[in-house]
């Protein structure tokens, strides 16, 4: 926000999205004045920066609407949704981000193993729902 004076600290929030089996949770946070000052002066880019406190942000109310003023940052290559392939997610993975609309939750790029199963059924021994009824 120090680099973008047009951003109003009272109207600028961060939204986090957590995926759990069967649901999705959204939470909104606002930066506090002490958090802004700490962030402006912080040079430690590690996982646990010195001086970081939970008082540097506060939860705020969020209303969901069909009008969203903001932007999405999605990975340049690959999936943003590791809900279907959690074993492949690594907190230290490197990726480029770009501004774009994210692909929908069930898009094929998020679940390549599902489509590999379909192709193996087609190439398999022919056993499946379309086999002949031997009892009639």
mmCIF file of C-alpha atoms in Angstrom, residues 12-18 25-30 60 62-64 68-69 71-72:
data_model
loop_
_atom_site.group_PDB
_atom_site.id
_atom_site.type_symbol
_atom_site.label_atom_id
_atom_site.label_comp_id
_atom_site.label_asym_id
_atom_site.label_seq_id
_atom_site.Cartn_x
_atom_site.Cartn_y
_atom_site.Cartn_z
ATOM 1 C CA UNK A 12 -8.341 -3.012 1.049
ATOM 2 C CA UNK A 13 -8.594 -6.610 2.266
ATOM 3 C CA UNK A 14 -7.018 -9.989 1.718
ATOM 4 C CA UNK A 15 -9.306 -12.963 1.122
ATOM 5 C CA UNK A 16 -8.134 -16.478 1.922
ATOM 6 C CA UNK A 17 -9.801 -19.601 0.603
ATOM 7 C CA UNK A 18 -9.515 -22.941 2.418
ATOM 8 C CA UNK A 25 -14.274 -21.436 3.493
ATOM 9 C CA UNK A 26 -13.594 -17.783 2.678
ATOM 10 C CA UNK A 27 -12.135 -15.410 5.266
ATOM 11 C CA UNK A 28 -11.335 -11.706 4.891
ATOM 12 C CA UNK A 29 -8.597 -9.796 6.725
ATOM 13 C CA UNK A 30 -7.680 -6.127 6.926
ATOM 14 C CA UNK A 60 -13.463 -8.307 8.767
ATOM 15 C CA UNK A 62 -17.297 -10.129 3.966
ATOM 16 C CA UNK A 63 -20.437 -10.054 1.848
ATOM 17 C CA UNK A 64 -20.542 -12.319 -1.174
ATOM 18 C CA UNK A 68 -16.292 -8.357 -7.174
ATOM 19 C CA UNK A 69 -13.923 -5.424 -7.444
ATOM 20 C CA UNK A 71 -8.338 -9.314 -9.462
ATOM 21 C CA UNK A 72 -7.202 -12.920 -9.477
#
